[in-house]
Amino acid sequence: MLEKSYEAANVEPRIYETWEKAGAFKAGAGAKEGADAFTIVIPPPNVTGSLHMGHALNNTLQDILVRWKRMQGFDVLWQPGTDHAGIATQMVVERELAEQNKPGRREMGREAFIERVWEQKYKSEGNILGQLRRLGASCDWSRTEFTMSENLSDAVLKVFVDLYNEGLIYKSKRLVNWDPKFETAISDLEVENIETDGHMWHFKYPLAGGETYEYVEKDEEGTVILRETRDYISIATTRPETMLGDGAVAVHPDDERYAPIVGKLCEIPVGPKEHRRLIPIITDEYPDMTFGSGAVKITGAHDFNDYQVALRGKIPMYRLMDTKGSMRSDGEPYDTEARKAQSIIDGAEMSINEIDLINIVPDDLRGLDRFEARKRVIDQITAEGLAVTVPADHADVAWMKGNAPEWNAQGKAVLRPLGDDDEAPATLPLVESKKIMQPFG
């Protein structure tokens, strides 16, 4: 007796089992004698979970092609398999351990953690291959592979060695997305940029030797609205702690305001006064003349845009933080390291690896959490009078007259009402409230 409705969950598994038993999906099944080969290697899904709609669509299209070619008599192979997806799978396992309040990979030790990763592989792989079968994928399951299988690993190693011997493999340093909690790099695909509340601080970088220039600002009609003598160039930043690693200050080549000082040197306004580094003022298309002061500090080791500017301008890139996101504590004393960095500006040549070893974090900031370092950098610059200031009743600053700045654990400005004995200042540091795109993995 026929059922009133078609129950795919009951019918399709029986049909699929019949196909498999008949060997209908095996390589060469039904091929004409002397037929050309037609092969598709399935883009191996990552063993990080389950298939998604994109997998369903893509594998359906592949299935259509291989079934069509079988009907045409080709010698068809649809090669199935899964991918270890190293870092992504590691992240899945580490997050799961954290959610279960279990020891992390460092506490577990290498062998125990790898065993846990293999458990994730078997669990996810079984689920994925089952989903492919439910989709009706006509793969040759007798040839299922895993990207860390011994034969594939040997092939990868051989190809790598061959490429190296041919001079086609090189090693270099690149910027990556880094997770300071799990202490690992993260793929761009695993990172989502989210908007958070933040602040933009404005600071002065004094010109070397007390040099001055005439700063002229014009409106859209070309009328001069500000003319003054300055001995500094101002920049704005949402991460003041990274100022320590600046390699240059960049301005747009068409920005007339800074034309007199392009090629000059300016001083990073933080750290022991007697050992402060001088960095060049350069031109690059990256700065936006209409945003902020139009001048951008270039910290190549801590920003993807700055990294590109640093590559173009051959600007040294200084790594400020360790794998936990704290300020570096390795290396020689700051005065020694600062002299090394300054020698590069003076013409000394160093490799990328040699520059990476230089720790230009001042001694009093070494080992600090980056947010605590941010607070101290802001306090030091402000105390020295090198913060750009505005009248205390300026509407755009992060705090107003009648309030004094304090900092929370993340180094963000918070308001504290002035006490009865506090004197209301005439000016305050210019700190703008700002939405910041923050990577979240």
C-alpha positions as MATLAB code, in Angstrom:
seq = 'MLEKSYEAANVEPRIYETWEKAGAFKAGAGAKEGADAFTIVIPPPNVTGSLHMGHALNNTLQDILVRWKRMQGFDVLWQPGTDHAGIATQMVVERELAEQNKPGRREMGREAFIERVWEQKYKSEGNILGQLRRLGASCDWSRTEFTMSENLSDAVLKVFVDLYNEGLIYKSKRLVNWDPKFETAISDLEVENIETDGHMWHFKYPLAGGETYEYVEKDEEGTVILRETRDYISIATTRPETMLGDGAVAVHPDDERYAPIVGKLCEIPVGPKEHRRLIPIITDEYPDMTFGSGAVKITGAHDFNDYQVALRGKIPMYRLMDTKGSMRSDGEPYDTEARKAQSIIDGAEMSINEIDLINIVPDDLRGLDRFEARKRVIDQITAEGLAVTVPADHADVAWMKGNAPEWNAQGKAVLRPLGDDDEAPATLPLVESKKIMQPFG';
ca = [
       0.000    0.000    0.000;
       1.362    3.400   -0.973;
       1.959    5.990    1.714;
      -0.039    9.208    1.469;
       3.142   11.282    1.443;
       6.688   10.730    0.243;
       8.994   10.133    3.213;
      12.454   10.981    1.897;
      14.097    9.964    5.174;
      12.828    6.406    4.670;
      13.238    6.060    0.905;
      16.534    7.775    0.086;
      18.775    5.751    2.440;
      17.524    2.503    0.878;
      18.189    3.763   -2.648;
      21.636    5.046   -1.668;
      22.511    1.712   -0.032;
      21.522   -0.097   -3.232;
      23.770    2.166   -5.302;
      26.707    1.575   -2.951;
      26.275   -2.208   -2.911;
      26.218   -2.195   -6.708;
      29.504   -0.267   -6.776;
      27.853    2.449   -8.848;
      30.091    5.175   -7.401;
      33.450    3.434   -7.706;
      36.045    4.838  -10.068;
      35.472    3.565  -13.586;
      31.999    2.164  -12.896;
      30.063    1.963  -16.187;
      32.898    3.501  -18.188;
      33.227    2.727  -21.877;
      36.341    0.893  -23.009;
      39.207    3.337  -23.503;
      37.147    6.189  -22.037;
      38.806    9.417  -20.963;
      39.096   10.028  -17.244;
      36.982   12.634  -15.485;
      38.066   13.364  -11.912;
      36.931   15.783   -9.236;
      38.749   15.999   -5.915;
      36.147   17.199   -3.445;
      37.150   20.466   -1.738;
      37.694   18.775    1.636;
      35.449   20.162    4.390;
      37.209   21.171    7.615;
      36.775   18.784   10.544;
      35.600   21.679   12.708;
      31.907   20.825   12.838;
      29.179   20.162   10.292;
      28.490   21.022    6.671;
      26.692   24.282    5.932;
      24.478   25.457    3.064;
      27.496   26.397    0.961;
      28.772   22.831    1.154;
      25.326   21.516    0.216;
      25.145   23.726   -2.878;
      28.718   23.104   -4.020;
      28.577   19.339   -3.570;
      25.230   19.157   -5.350;
      26.804   20.860   -8.374;
      29.750   18.448   -8.289;
      27.364   15.495   -8.021;
      25.443   16.678  -11.078;
      28.678   16.843  -13.077;
      30.012   13.411  -12.091;
      26.654   11.675  -12.658;
      26.370   13.338  -16.073;
      29.881   12.218  -17.020;
      29.135    8.651  -15.876;
      26.097    8.588  -18.148;
      28.346    9.736  -21.005;
      30.632    6.756  -20.383;
      33.644    8.592  -18.917;
      35.984    6.891  -16.436;
      34.752    8.939  -13.466;
      36.272    9.429  -10.012;
      34.828   11.743   -7.389;
      37.451   11.692   -4.655;
      36.031   12.371   -1.148;
      37.934   13.484    1.939;
      38.227   15.923    4.823;
      40.753   18.572    5.833;
      42.501   18.821    9.198;
      42.263   22.663    9.018;
      45.030   22.883   11.639;
      44.537   26.220   13.359;
      40.759   26.320   12.902;
      40.371   22.850   14.431;
      42.727   23.778   17.259;
      40.555   26.809   18.009;
      37.394   24.672   18.103;
      38.996   22.273   20.574;
      40.434   25.039   22.764;
      37.113   26.864   22.930;
      35.351   23.641   23.842;
      37.863   22.977   26.621;
      37.403   26.532   27.914;
      33.605   26.227   27.889;
      33.881   22.980   29.859;
      36.317   24.583   32.340;
      38.922   21.967   31.470;
      42.709   22.521   31.338;
      43.971   24.248   28.196;
      46.531   22.891   25.751;
      49.517   24.175   27.709;
      48.273   22.619   30.942;
      47.354   19.351   29.199;
      50.658   18.985   27.428;
      51.285   18.361   23.754;
      50.467   14.647   23.571;
      47.203   14.871   25.516;
      46.067   17.886   23.508;
      46.831   16.249   20.156;
      44.859   13.199   21.300;
      41.929   15.512   22.041;
      42.252   17.060   18.566;
      42.112   13.605   16.980;
      38.911   12.925   18.935;
      37.455   16.069   17.382;
      38.581   14.869   13.958;
      36.858   11.492   14.239;
      33.663   13.015   15.622;
      33.406   15.745   12.990;
      34.570   13.585   10.082;
      31.949   10.936   10.772;
      29.271   13.602   10.876;
      30.480   15.254    7.646;
      30.713   12.020    5.637;
      27.262   11.046    6.876;
      25.884   14.402    5.719;
      27.446   13.933    2.273;
      25.773   10.545    1.986;
      22.439   12.066    2.995;
      22.910   14.617    0.211;
      23.235   11.696   -2.199;
      26.838   12.499   -3.097;
      28.078    9.765   -5.452;
      31.671    9.705   -4.183;
      33.950    6.684   -4.335;
      33.967    6.112   -0.579;
      36.627    3.420   -0.847;
      39.093    6.227   -1.596;
      38.181    8.549    1.298;
      41.223   10.547    2.384;
      42.233   12.866    5.206;
      44.735   15.645    4.555;
      47.002   14.375    7.354;
      47.010   10.800    6.081;
      50.535    9.407    5.838;
      50.577    9.153    2.045;
      49.335   12.714    1.591;
      51.733   14.076    4.220;
      54.627   12.342    2.449;
      53.533   13.858   -0.867;
      53.327   17.345    0.636;
      56.779   16.961    2.178;
      58.265   15.806   -1.124;
      56.730   18.700   -3.061;
      57.913   21.166   -0.409;
      61.480   19.852   -0.588;
      61.409   19.938   -4.393;
      60.187   23.547   -4.389;
      62.845   24.494   -1.834;
      65.584   22.901   -3.925;
      64.324   24.881   -6.918;
      64.576   28.126   -4.933;
      60.812   28.671   -4.892;
      60.336   28.557   -1.095;
      61.252   31.480    1.131;
      60.634   32.411    4.741;
      59.590   35.857    5.873;
      57.589   37.633    8.543;
      53.978   38.610    7.937;
      51.214   40.172    9.983;
      48.619   37.676   11.222;
      45.456   37.739   13.297;
      46.637   36.700   16.765;
      44.519   35.455   19.660;
      46.288   36.375   22.945;
      44.008   34.086   24.970;
      44.663   30.900   23.017;
      48.074   32.168   21.838;
      47.657   31.181   18.224;
      47.226   32.719   14.800;
      43.705   32.803   13.375;
      42.635   32.642    9.750;
      40.981   35.714    8.246;
      37.926   33.494    7.711;
      37.662   32.960   11.473;
      37.763   36.683   12.314;
      34.752   38.970   12.465;
      35.158   42.728   12.839;
      32.689   44.130   15.355;
      31.995   47.753   16.250;
      32.882   48.740   19.809;
      32.956   51.994   21.773;
      36.428   53.469   21.997;
      38.406   56.693   22.140;
      40.813   58.539   19.897;
      43.628   60.392   21.630;
      45.445   63.319   19.981;
      49.157   63.734   20.743;
      52.058   65.962   19.682;
      55.225   64.550   18.136;
      57.873   67.293   18.637;
      60.118   68.069   15.673;
      63.765   67.118   16.137;
      66.031   69.833   17.482;
      63.139   72.159   18.316;
      62.618   72.984   14.632;
      59.489   74.985   13.760;
      57.329   75.540   10.686;
      54.335   77.612    9.653;
      51.190   75.505    9.868;
      48.437   76.827    7.591;
      44.932   75.394    7.455;
      42.378   76.385    4.812;
      38.670   75.794    4.319;
      37.106   74.271    1.194;
      37.185   77.659   -0.583;
      40.895   78.050    0.090;
      40.474   80.736    2.738;
      43.058   80.583    5.511;
      41.300   79.741    8.779;
      44.362   78.998   10.898;
      47.964   80.116   10.691;
      50.424   79.423   13.483;
      53.994   78.426   14.162;
      54.327   74.857   15.347;
      57.203   72.779   16.631;
      55.293   69.493   16.389;
      53.068   67.356   14.190;
      49.900   66.003   15.776;
      48.546   62.489   15.313;
      45.453   60.695   16.556;
      45.379   57.090   17.737;
      42.966   54.636   19.316;
      45.850   52.540   20.686;
      48.422   54.824   22.354;
      50.466   51.873   23.623;
      51.490   51.090   20.025;
      53.185   54.492   19.694;
      56.250   52.826   21.180;
      56.657   50.856   17.954;
      56.183   53.694   15.480;
      58.547   53.662   12.539;
      57.393   56.877   10.835;
      54.646   59.481   10.610;
      52.932   59.581    7.217;
      51.097   62.458    5.528;
      49.421   62.590    2.141;
      51.709   63.907   -0.628;
      49.077   66.540   -1.546;
      48.675   67.823    2.016;
      50.122   71.350    1.877;
      49.922   71.778    5.659;
      52.862   69.473    6.207;
      54.874   70.112    3.044;
      57.529   72.143    4.957;
      58.371   69.211    7.248;
      58.236   66.214    4.900;
      61.573   64.441    5.234;
      62.211   65.932    8.676;
      62.436   63.909   11.882;
      60.054   63.983   14.827;
      60.258   62.508   18.310;
      58.026   59.777   19.724;
      56.675   61.512   22.858;
      56.944   58.597   25.289;
      59.729   56.802   27.115;
      62.816   58.151   28.900;
      63.524   61.603   27.488;
      67.233   60.961   26.984;
      66.582   57.860   24.850;
      63.578   58.849   22.763;
      63.633   57.737   19.172;
      63.439   60.023   16.170;
      61.338   58.852   13.221;
      60.924   60.348    9.733;
      57.906   62.214    8.394;
      57.102   60.570    5.057;
      54.461   60.817    2.330;
      52.090   58.034    1.334;
      48.687   57.819   -0.334;
      47.221   56.064    2.727;
      46.514   59.069    5.037;
      43.158   60.815    4.613;
      43.750   64.573    4.600;
      40.188   65.222    5.829;
      40.306   62.854    8.802;
      41.717   64.027   12.117;
      44.973   65.899   11.682;
      45.691   64.145    8.391;
      48.897   62.704    9.849;
      49.111   58.986   10.630;
      51.614   57.196   12.821;
      52.959   54.082   11.092;
      53.305   51.043   13.342;
      53.962   48.303   10.820;
      53.983   45.391   13.258;
      50.589   46.172   14.770;
      48.221   47.293   12.011;
      47.479   45.776    8.596;
      47.250   49.165    6.843;
      50.437   50.383    8.513;
      52.117   47.138    7.495;
      51.505   47.912    3.819;
      52.803   51.480    4.250;
      55.884   50.125    6.029;
      56.576   47.716    3.180;
      56.274   50.488    0.594;
      58.452   52.878    2.542;
      60.932   50.299    3.888;
      60.057   51.370    7.412;
      61.288   49.165   10.285;
      58.567   47.184   12.065;
      58.961   46.715   15.822;
      57.029   44.014   17.671;
      55.853   45.348   21.027;
      53.858   42.493   22.535;
      54.325   38.863   23.451;
      52.036   35.947   22.664;
      49.749   36.814   25.597;
      49.180   40.392   24.446;
      51.380   41.859   27.179;
      54.215   44.271   26.523;
      57.456   42.444   25.738;
      59.868   41.890   28.616;
      62.711   40.183   26.749;
      65.860   41.699   25.345;
      68.428   44.162   26.623;
      67.677   47.309   28.658;
      65.663   49.981   26.879;
      68.546   52.411   26.395;
      70.532   49.750   24.528;
      67.569   48.659   22.406;
      66.592   52.262   21.621;
      70.106   52.952   20.335;
      69.826   49.952   18.010;
      66.531   51.236   16.637;
      67.898   54.753   16.234;
      70.893   53.426   14.315;
      68.491   52.205   11.614;
      67.200   55.759   11.117;
      70.835   56.874   10.945;
      71.502   54.459    8.083;
      72.394   51.114    9.666;
      71.095   48.064    7.808;
      69.384   45.210    9.651;
      67.410   42.201    8.526;
      63.731   41.756    9.369;
      64.681   39.106   11.923;
      67.264   41.365   13.564;
      64.723   44.186   13.849;
      62.160   41.786   15.300;
      64.540   40.986   18.163;
      64.760   44.651   19.200;
      62.520   45.363   22.194;
      61.812   49.090   22.267;
      59.352   48.912   25.159;
      60.629   51.170   27.990;
      61.737   49.286   31.099;
      58.869   50.579   33.262;
      56.266   49.252   30.800;
      57.744   45.826   30.141;
      55.569   42.873   31.094;
      52.455   45.014   31.586;
      49.087   44.074   30.162;
      48.587   46.168   27.020;
      45.621   48.033   28.512;
      47.605   48.969   31.622;
      50.445   50.081   29.339;
      47.951   52.215   27.398;
      46.889   53.974   30.596;
      50.477   54.705   31.601;
      51.461   55.959   28.145;
      48.510   58.366   28.140;
      49.338   59.586   31.647;
      53.018   60.115   30.809;
      52.344   62.038   27.603;
      49.654   64.171   29.234;
      51.879   64.954   32.231;
      54.597   66.176   29.877;
      52.181   68.508   28.109;
      52.347   66.688   24.793;
      48.649   65.901   24.527;
      46.709   68.131   22.129;
      44.380   70.202   24.298;
      41.105   72.043   23.758;
      39.027   74.369   25.937;
      37.450   72.470   28.828;
      33.944   73.163   27.519;
      34.742   71.741   24.054;
      31.764   69.622   23.007;
      33.691   66.861   21.267;
      36.011   65.700   24.033;
      35.306   62.523   25.936;
      34.834   64.325   29.239;
      33.624   67.802   30.104;
      34.379   70.593   32.502;
      33.309   69.389   35.924;
      34.747   65.938   35.317;
      38.238   64.496   35.471;
      39.596   61.599   33.433;
      40.168   58.153   34.893;
      40.755   54.848   33.161;
      39.122   51.453   33.384;
      40.854   48.075   33.044;
      40.716   48.294   29.252;
      42.435   51.677   29.182;
      39.252   53.511   28.175;
      38.375   56.934   29.522;
      35.634   57.129   32.154;
      34.188   60.163   33.920;
      34.847   61.137   37.519;
      33.110   64.233   38.942;
      35.532   66.835   40.252;
      35.672   67.066   44.029;
      35.170   70.241   46.030;
      38.926   70.726   46.306;
      39.592   70.088   42.620;
      40.223   73.047   40.364;
      38.400   72.904   37.038;
      41.046   73.072   34.273;
      40.865   75.629   31.495;
      41.887   73.024   28.924;
      41.632   69.281   28.653;
      43.322   66.681   26.438;
      41.484   66.167   23.176;
      39.979   62.688   23.368;
      37.163   61.857   20.980;
      34.578   59.179   21.610;
      34.755   56.879   18.612;
      33.312   53.666   17.245;
      36.151   51.218   16.584;
      36.103   48.128   14.376;
      37.570   45.467   16.635;
      38.619   42.014   15.349;
      36.819   39.213   17.163;
      37.715   35.582   16.600;
];
